[in-house]
JSON list of C-alpha atoms in Angstrom, two decimals:
[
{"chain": "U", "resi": 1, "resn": "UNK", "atom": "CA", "xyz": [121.29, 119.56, 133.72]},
{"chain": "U", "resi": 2, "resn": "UNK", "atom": "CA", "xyz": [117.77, 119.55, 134.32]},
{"chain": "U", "resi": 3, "resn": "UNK", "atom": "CA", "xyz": [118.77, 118.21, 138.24]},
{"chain": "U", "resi": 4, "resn": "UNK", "atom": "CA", "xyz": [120.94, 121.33, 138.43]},
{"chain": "U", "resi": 5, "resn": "UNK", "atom": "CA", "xyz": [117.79, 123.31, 137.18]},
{"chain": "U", "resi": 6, "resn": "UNK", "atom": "CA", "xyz": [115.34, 122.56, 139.11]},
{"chain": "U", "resi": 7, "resn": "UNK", "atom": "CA", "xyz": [113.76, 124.99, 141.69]},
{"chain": "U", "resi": 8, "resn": "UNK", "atom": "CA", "xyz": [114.06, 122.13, 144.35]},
{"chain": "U", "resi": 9, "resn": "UNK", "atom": "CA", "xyz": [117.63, 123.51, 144.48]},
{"chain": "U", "resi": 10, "resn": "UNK", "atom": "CA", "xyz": [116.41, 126.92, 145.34]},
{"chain": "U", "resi": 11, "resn": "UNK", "atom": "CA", "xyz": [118.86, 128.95, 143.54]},
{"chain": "U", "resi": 12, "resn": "UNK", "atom": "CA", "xyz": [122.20, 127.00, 144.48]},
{"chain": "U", "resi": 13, "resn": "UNK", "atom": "CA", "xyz": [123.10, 130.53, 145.98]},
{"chain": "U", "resi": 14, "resn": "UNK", "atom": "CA", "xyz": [126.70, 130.01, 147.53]},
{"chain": "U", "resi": 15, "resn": "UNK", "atom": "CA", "xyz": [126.30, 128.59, 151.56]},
{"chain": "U", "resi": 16, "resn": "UNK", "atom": "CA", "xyz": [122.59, 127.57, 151.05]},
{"chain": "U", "resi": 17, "resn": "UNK", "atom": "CA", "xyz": [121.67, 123.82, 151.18]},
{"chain": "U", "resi": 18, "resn": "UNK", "atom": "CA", "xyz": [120.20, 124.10, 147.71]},
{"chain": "U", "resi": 19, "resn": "UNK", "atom": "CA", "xyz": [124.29, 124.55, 146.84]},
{"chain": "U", "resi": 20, "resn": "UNK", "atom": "CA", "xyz": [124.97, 121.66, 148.99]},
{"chain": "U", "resi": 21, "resn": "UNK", "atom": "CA", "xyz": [122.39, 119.53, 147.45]},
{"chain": "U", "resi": 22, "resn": "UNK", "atom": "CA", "xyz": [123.48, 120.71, 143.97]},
{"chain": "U", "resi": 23, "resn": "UNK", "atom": "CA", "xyz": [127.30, 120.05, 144.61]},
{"chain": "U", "resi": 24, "resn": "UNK", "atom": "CA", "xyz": [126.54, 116.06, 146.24]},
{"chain": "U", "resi": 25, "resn": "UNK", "atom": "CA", "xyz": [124.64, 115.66, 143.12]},
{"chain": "U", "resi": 26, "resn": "UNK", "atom": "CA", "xyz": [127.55, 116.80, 140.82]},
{"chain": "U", "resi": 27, "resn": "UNK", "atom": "CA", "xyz": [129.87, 115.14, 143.06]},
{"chain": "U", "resi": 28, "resn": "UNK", "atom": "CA", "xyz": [127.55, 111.44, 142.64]},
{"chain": "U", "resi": 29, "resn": "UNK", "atom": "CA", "xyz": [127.66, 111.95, 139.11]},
{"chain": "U", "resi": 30, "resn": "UNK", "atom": "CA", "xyz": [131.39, 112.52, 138.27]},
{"chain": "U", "resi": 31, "resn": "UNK", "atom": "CA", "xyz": [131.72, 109.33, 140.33]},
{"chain": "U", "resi": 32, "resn": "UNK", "atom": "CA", "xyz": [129.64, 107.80, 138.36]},
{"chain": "U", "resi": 33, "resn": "UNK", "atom": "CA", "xyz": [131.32, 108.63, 135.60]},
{"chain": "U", "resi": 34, "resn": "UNK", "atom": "CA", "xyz": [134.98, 107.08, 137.07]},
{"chain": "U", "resi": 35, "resn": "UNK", "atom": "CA", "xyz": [136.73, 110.39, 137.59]},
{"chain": "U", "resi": 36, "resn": "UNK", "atom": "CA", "xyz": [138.68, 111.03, 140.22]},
{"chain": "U", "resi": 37, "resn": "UNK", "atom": "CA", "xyz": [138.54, 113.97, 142.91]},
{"chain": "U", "resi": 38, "resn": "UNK", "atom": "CA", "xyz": [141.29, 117.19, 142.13]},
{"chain": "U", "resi": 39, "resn": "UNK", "atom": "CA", "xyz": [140.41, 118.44, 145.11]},
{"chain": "U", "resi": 40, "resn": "UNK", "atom": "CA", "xyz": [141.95, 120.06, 148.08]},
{"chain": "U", "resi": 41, "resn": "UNK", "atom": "CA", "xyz": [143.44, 117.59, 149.52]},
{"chain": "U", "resi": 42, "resn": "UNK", "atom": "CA", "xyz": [142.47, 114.88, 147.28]},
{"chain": "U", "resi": 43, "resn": "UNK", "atom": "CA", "xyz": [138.42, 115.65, 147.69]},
{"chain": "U", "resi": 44, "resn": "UNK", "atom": "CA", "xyz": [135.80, 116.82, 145.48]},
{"chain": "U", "resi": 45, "resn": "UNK", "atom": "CA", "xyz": [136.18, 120.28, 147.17]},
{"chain": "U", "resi": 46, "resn": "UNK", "atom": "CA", "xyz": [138.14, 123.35, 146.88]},
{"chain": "U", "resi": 47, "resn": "UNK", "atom": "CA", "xyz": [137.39, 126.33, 149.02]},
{"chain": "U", "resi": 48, "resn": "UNK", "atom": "CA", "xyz": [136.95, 129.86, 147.17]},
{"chain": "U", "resi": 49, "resn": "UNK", "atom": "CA", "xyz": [136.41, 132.60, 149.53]},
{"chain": "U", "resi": 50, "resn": "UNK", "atom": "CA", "xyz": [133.23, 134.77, 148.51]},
{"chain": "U", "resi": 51, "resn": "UNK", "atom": "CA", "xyz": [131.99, 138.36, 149.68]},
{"chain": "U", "resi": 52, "resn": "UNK", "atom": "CA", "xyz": [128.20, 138.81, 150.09]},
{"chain": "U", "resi": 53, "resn": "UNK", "atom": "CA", "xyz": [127.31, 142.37, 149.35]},
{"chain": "U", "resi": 54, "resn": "UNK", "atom": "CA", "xyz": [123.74, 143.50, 150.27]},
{"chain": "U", "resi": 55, "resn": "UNK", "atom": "CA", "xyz": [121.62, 146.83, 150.13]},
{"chain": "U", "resi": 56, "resn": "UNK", "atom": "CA", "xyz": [120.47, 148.17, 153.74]},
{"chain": "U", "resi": 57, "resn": "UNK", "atom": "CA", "xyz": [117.08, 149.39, 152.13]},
{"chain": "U", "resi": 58, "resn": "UNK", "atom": "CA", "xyz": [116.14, 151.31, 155.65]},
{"chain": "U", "resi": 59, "resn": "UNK", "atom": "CA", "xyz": [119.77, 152.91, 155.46]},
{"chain": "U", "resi": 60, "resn": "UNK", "atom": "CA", "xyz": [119.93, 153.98, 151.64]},
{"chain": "U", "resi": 61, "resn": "UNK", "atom": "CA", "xyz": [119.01, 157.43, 150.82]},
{"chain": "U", "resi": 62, "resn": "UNK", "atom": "CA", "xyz": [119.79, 159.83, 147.89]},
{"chain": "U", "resi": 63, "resn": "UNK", "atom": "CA", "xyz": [118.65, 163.50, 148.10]},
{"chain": "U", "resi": 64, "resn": "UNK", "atom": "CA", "xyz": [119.41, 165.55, 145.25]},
{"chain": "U", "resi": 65, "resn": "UNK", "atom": "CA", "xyz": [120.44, 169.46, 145.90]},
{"chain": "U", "resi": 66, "resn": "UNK", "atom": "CA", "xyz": [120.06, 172.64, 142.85]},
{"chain": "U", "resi": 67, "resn": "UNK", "atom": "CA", "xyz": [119.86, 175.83, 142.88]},
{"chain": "U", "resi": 68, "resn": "UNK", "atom": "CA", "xyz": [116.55, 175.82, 143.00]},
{"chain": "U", "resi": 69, "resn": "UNK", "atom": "CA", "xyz": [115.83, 173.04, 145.89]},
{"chain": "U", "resi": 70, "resn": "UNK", "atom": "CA", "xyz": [116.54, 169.75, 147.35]},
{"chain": "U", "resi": 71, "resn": "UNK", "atom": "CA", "xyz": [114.84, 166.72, 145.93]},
{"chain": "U", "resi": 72, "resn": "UNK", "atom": "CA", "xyz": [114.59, 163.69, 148.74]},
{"chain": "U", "resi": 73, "resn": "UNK", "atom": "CA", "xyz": [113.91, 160.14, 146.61]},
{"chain": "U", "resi": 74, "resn": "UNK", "atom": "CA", "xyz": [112.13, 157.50, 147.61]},
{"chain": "U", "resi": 75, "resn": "UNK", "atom": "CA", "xyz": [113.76, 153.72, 147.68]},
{"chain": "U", "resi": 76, "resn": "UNK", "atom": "CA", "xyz": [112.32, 150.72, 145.28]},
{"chain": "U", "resi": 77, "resn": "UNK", "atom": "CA", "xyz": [110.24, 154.02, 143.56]},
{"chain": "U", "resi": 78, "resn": "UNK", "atom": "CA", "xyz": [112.66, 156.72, 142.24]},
{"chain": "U", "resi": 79, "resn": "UNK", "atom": "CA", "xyz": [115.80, 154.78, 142.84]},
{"chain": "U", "resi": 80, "resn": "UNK", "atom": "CA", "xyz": [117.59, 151.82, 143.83]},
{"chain": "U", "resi": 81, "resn": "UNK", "atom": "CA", "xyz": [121.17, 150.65, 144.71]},
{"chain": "U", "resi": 82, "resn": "UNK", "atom": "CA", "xyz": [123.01, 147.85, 143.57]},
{"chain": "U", "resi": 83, "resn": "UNK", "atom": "CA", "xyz": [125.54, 146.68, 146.03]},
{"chain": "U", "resi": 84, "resn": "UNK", "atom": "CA", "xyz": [129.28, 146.76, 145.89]},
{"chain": "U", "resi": 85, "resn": "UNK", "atom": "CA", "xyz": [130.79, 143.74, 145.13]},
{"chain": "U", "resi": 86, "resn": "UNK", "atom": "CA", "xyz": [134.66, 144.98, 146.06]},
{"chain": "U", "resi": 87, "resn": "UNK", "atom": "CA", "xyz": [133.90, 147.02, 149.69]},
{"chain": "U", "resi": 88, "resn": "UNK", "atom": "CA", "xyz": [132.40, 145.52, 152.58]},
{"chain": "U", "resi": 89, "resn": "UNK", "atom": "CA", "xyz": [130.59, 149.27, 153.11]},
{"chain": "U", "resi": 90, "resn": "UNK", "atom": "CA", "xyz": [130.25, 152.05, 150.75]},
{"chain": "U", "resi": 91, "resn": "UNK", "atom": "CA", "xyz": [128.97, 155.77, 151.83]},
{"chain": "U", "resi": 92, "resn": "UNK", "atom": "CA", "xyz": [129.12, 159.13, 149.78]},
{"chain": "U", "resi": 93, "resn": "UNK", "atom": "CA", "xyz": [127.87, 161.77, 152.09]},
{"chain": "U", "resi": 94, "resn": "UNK", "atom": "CA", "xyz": [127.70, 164.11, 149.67]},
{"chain": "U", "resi": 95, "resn": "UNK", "atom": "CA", "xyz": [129.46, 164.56, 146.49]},
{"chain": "U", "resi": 96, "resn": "UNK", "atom": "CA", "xyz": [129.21, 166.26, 142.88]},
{"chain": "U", "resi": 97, "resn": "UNK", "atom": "CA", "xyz": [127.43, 164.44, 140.24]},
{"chain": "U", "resi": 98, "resn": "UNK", "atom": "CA", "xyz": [129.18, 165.03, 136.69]},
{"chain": "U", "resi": 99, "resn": "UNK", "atom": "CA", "xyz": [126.34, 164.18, 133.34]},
{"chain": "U", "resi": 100, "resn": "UNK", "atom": "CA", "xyz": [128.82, 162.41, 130.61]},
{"chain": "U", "resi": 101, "resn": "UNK", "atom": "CA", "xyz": [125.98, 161.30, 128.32]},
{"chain": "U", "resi": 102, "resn": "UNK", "atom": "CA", "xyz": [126.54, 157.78, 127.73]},
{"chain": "U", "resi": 103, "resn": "UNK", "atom": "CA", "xyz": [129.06, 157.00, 129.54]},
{"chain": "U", "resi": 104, "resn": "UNK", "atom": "CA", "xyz": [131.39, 156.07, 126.86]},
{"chain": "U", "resi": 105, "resn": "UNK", "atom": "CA", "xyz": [134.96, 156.54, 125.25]},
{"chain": "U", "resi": 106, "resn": "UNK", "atom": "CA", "xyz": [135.30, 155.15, 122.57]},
{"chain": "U", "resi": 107, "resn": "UNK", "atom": "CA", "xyz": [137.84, 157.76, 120.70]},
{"chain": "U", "resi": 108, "resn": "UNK", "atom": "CA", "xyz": [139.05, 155.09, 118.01]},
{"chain": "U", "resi": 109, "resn": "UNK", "atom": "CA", "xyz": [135.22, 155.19, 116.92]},
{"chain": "U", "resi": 110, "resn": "UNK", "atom": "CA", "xyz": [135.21, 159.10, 117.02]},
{"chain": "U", "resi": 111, "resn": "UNK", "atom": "CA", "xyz": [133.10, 159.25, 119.79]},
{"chain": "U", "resi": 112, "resn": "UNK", "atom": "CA", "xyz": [134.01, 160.22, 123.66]},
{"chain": "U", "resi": 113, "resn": "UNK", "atom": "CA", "xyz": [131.81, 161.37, 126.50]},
{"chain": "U", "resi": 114, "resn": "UNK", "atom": "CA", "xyz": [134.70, 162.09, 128.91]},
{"chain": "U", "resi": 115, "resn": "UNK", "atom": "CA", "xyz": [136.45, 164.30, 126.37]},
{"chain": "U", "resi": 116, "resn": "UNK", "atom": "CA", "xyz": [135.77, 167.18, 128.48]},
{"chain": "U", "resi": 117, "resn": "UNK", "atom": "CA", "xyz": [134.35, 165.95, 131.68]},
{"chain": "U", "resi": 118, "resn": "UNK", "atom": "CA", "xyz": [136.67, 165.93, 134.83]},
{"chain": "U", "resi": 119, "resn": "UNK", "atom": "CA", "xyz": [135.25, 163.56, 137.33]},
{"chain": "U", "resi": 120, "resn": "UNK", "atom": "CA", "xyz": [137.94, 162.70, 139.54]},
{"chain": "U", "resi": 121, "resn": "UNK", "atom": "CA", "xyz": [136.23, 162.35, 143.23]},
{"chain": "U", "resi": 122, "resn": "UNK", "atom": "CA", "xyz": [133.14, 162.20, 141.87]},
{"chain": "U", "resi": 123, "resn": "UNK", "atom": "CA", "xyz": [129.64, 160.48, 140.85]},
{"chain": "U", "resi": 124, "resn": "UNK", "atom": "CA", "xyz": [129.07, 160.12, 137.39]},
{"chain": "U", "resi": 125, "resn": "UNK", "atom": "CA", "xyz": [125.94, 159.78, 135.61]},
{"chain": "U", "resi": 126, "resn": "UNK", "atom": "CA", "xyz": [125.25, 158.42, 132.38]},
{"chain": "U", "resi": 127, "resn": "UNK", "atom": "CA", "xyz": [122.61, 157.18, 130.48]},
{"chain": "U", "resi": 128, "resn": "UNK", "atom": "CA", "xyz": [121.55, 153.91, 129.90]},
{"chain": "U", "resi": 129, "resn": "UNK", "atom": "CA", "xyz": [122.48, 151.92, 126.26]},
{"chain": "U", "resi": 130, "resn": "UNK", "atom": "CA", "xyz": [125.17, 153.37, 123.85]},
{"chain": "U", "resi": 131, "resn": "UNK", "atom": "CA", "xyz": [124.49, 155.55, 121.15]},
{"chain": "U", "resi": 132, "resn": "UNK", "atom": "CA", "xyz": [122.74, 154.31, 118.35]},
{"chain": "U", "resi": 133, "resn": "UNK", "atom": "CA", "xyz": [124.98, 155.03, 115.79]},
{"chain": "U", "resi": 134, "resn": "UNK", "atom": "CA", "xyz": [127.33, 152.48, 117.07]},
{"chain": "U", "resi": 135, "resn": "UNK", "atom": "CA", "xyz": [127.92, 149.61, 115.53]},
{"chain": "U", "resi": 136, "resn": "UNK", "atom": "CA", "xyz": [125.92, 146.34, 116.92]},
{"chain": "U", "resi": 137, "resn": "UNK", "atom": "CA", "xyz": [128.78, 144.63, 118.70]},
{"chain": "U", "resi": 138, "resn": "UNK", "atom": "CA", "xyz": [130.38, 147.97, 120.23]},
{"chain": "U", "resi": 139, "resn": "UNK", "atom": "CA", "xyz": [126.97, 149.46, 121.20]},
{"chain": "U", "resi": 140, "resn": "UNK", "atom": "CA", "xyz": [126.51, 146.13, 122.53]},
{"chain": "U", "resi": 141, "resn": "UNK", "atom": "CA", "xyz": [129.98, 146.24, 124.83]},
{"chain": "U", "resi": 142, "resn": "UNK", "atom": "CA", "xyz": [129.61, 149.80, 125.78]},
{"chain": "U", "resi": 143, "resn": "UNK", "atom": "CA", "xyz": [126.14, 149.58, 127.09]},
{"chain": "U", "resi": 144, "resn": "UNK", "atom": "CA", "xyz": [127.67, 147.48, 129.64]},
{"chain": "U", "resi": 145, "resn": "UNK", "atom": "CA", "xyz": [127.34, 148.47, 133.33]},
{"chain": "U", "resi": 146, "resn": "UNK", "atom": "CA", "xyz": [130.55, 146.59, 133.93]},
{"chain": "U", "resi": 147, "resn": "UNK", "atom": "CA", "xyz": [132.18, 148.86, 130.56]},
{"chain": "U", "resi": 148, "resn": "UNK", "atom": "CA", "xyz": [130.44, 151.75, 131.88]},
{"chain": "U", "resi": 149, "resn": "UNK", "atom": "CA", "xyz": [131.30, 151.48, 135.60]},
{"chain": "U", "resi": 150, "resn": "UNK", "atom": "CA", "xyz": [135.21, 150.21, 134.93]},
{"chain": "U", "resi": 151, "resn": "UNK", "atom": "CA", "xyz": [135.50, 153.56, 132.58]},
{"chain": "U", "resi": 152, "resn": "UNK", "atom": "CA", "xyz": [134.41, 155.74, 135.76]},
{"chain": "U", "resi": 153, "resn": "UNK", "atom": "CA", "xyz": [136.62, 154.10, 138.20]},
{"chain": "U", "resi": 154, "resn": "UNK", "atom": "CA", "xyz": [139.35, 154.61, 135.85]},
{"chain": "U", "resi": 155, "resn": "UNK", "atom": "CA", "xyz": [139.38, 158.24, 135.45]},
{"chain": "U", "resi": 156, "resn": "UNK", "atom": "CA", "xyz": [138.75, 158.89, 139.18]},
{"chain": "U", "resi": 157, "resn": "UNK", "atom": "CA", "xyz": [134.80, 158.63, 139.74]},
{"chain": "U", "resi": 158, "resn": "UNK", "atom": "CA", "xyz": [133.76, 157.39, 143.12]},
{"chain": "U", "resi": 159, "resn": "UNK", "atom": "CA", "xyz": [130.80, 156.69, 142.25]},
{"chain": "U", "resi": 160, "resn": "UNK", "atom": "CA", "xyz": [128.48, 155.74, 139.04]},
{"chain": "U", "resi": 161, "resn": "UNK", "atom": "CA", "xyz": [124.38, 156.37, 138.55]},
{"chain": "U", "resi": 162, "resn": "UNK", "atom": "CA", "xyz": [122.70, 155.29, 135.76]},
{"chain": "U", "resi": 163, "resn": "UNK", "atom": "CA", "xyz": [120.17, 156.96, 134.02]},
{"chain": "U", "resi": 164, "resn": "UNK", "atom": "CA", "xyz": [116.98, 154.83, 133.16]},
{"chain": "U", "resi": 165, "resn": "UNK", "atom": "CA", "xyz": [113.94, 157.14, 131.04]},
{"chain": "U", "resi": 166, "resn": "UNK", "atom": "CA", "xyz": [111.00, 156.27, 132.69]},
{"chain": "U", "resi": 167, "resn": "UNK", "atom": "CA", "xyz": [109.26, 155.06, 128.75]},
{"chain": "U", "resi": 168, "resn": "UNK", "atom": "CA", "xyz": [112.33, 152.61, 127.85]},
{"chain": "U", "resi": 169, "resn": "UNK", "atom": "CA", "xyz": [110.94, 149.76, 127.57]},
{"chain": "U", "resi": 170, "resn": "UNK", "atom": "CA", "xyz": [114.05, 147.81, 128.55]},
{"chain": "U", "resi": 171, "resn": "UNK", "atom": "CA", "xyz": [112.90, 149.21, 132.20]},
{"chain": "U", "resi": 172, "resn": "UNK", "atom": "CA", "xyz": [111.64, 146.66, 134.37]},
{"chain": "U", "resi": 173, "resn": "UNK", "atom": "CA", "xyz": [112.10, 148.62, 137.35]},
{"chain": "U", "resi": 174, "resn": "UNK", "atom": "CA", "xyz": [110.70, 145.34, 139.63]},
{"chain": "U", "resi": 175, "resn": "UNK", "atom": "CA", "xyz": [112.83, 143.22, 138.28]},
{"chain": "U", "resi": 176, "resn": "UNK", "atom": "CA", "xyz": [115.92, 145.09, 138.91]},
{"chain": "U", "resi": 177, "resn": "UNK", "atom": "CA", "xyz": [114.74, 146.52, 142.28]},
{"chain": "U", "resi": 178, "resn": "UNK", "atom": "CA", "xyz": [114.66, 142.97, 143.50]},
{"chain": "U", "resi": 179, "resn": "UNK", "atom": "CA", "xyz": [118.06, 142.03, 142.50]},
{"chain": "U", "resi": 180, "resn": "UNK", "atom": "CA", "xyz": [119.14, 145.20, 144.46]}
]
């Protein structure tokens, strides 16, 4: 493990030759060990196709309109995109944003931020966590992005933001810019 682990293998992203190096060294091992490849066509291989999705920094804008104004952000300061993993390009020229708190539905535990919110063809933006009333293991589930964001889809959205207060210290704006 510590082979697999070590920054020599730069990441064993898919495609890089720290994954090649990391895969020969499996492969050696599991040799070594007498097994015997299940591969396609009897090798150590078997080929999954991937998508690589990536943020065009340059290209990504969000300007917010009100009745009092238009708000232009600024990238890697006021917001940030993560990249969609299912489409090879995503673009909202311009759509509604709909507040549903948290984000969550959860009627069985009497609580349901979508009770009255219609946001079919549209963004929705919730806040970040669950509410704290929830028990450990459900506030743990539905502060989920992937909860959160598979919720949205469901009813309709075409789009999710999530709300981050600038104080919370689970924040680390950096960190998350860079994974962007």
């Amino acid at each position: 493990m510590s082979v697999l682990a070590d920054d020599s293998l730069q990441g064993r992203a898919p495609g890089t030759p720290g994954y090649e190096s990391a895969a020969r060294y499996a492969q050696t091992e599991l040799q070594k060990m007498g097994l015997q490849p299940a591969g396609v066509n009897g090798t150590w291989r078997q080929d999954v196709p991937l998508r690589h999705s990536t943020v065009v920094q340059d290209e990504s804008r969000l300007s917010v309109w009100t009745p009092v104004g238009t708000k232009t952000m600024t990238y890697d300061q006021d917001f940030y995109l993560a990249a969609d993993p299912v489409r090879e390009e995503a673009e909202i020229e311009l759509a509604e944003v709909v507040f549903v708190g948290f984000g969550v539905s959860a009627p069985d535990l009497g609580y349901d931020d979508y009770a009255e919110a219609d946001v079919d063809g549209k963004v929705v933006m919730y806040l970040s966590g669950a509410p704290s009333f929830l028990p450990s293991n459900e506030r743990a589930y539905y502060s989920s992005g992937a909860t959160k964001t598979s919720e949205a889809i469901s009813r309709g959205a075409i789009g999710t933001m999530t709300f981050w207060a600038p104080d919370d210290p689970r924040l680390r704006w950096n960190v998350n810019a860079a994974r962007s």
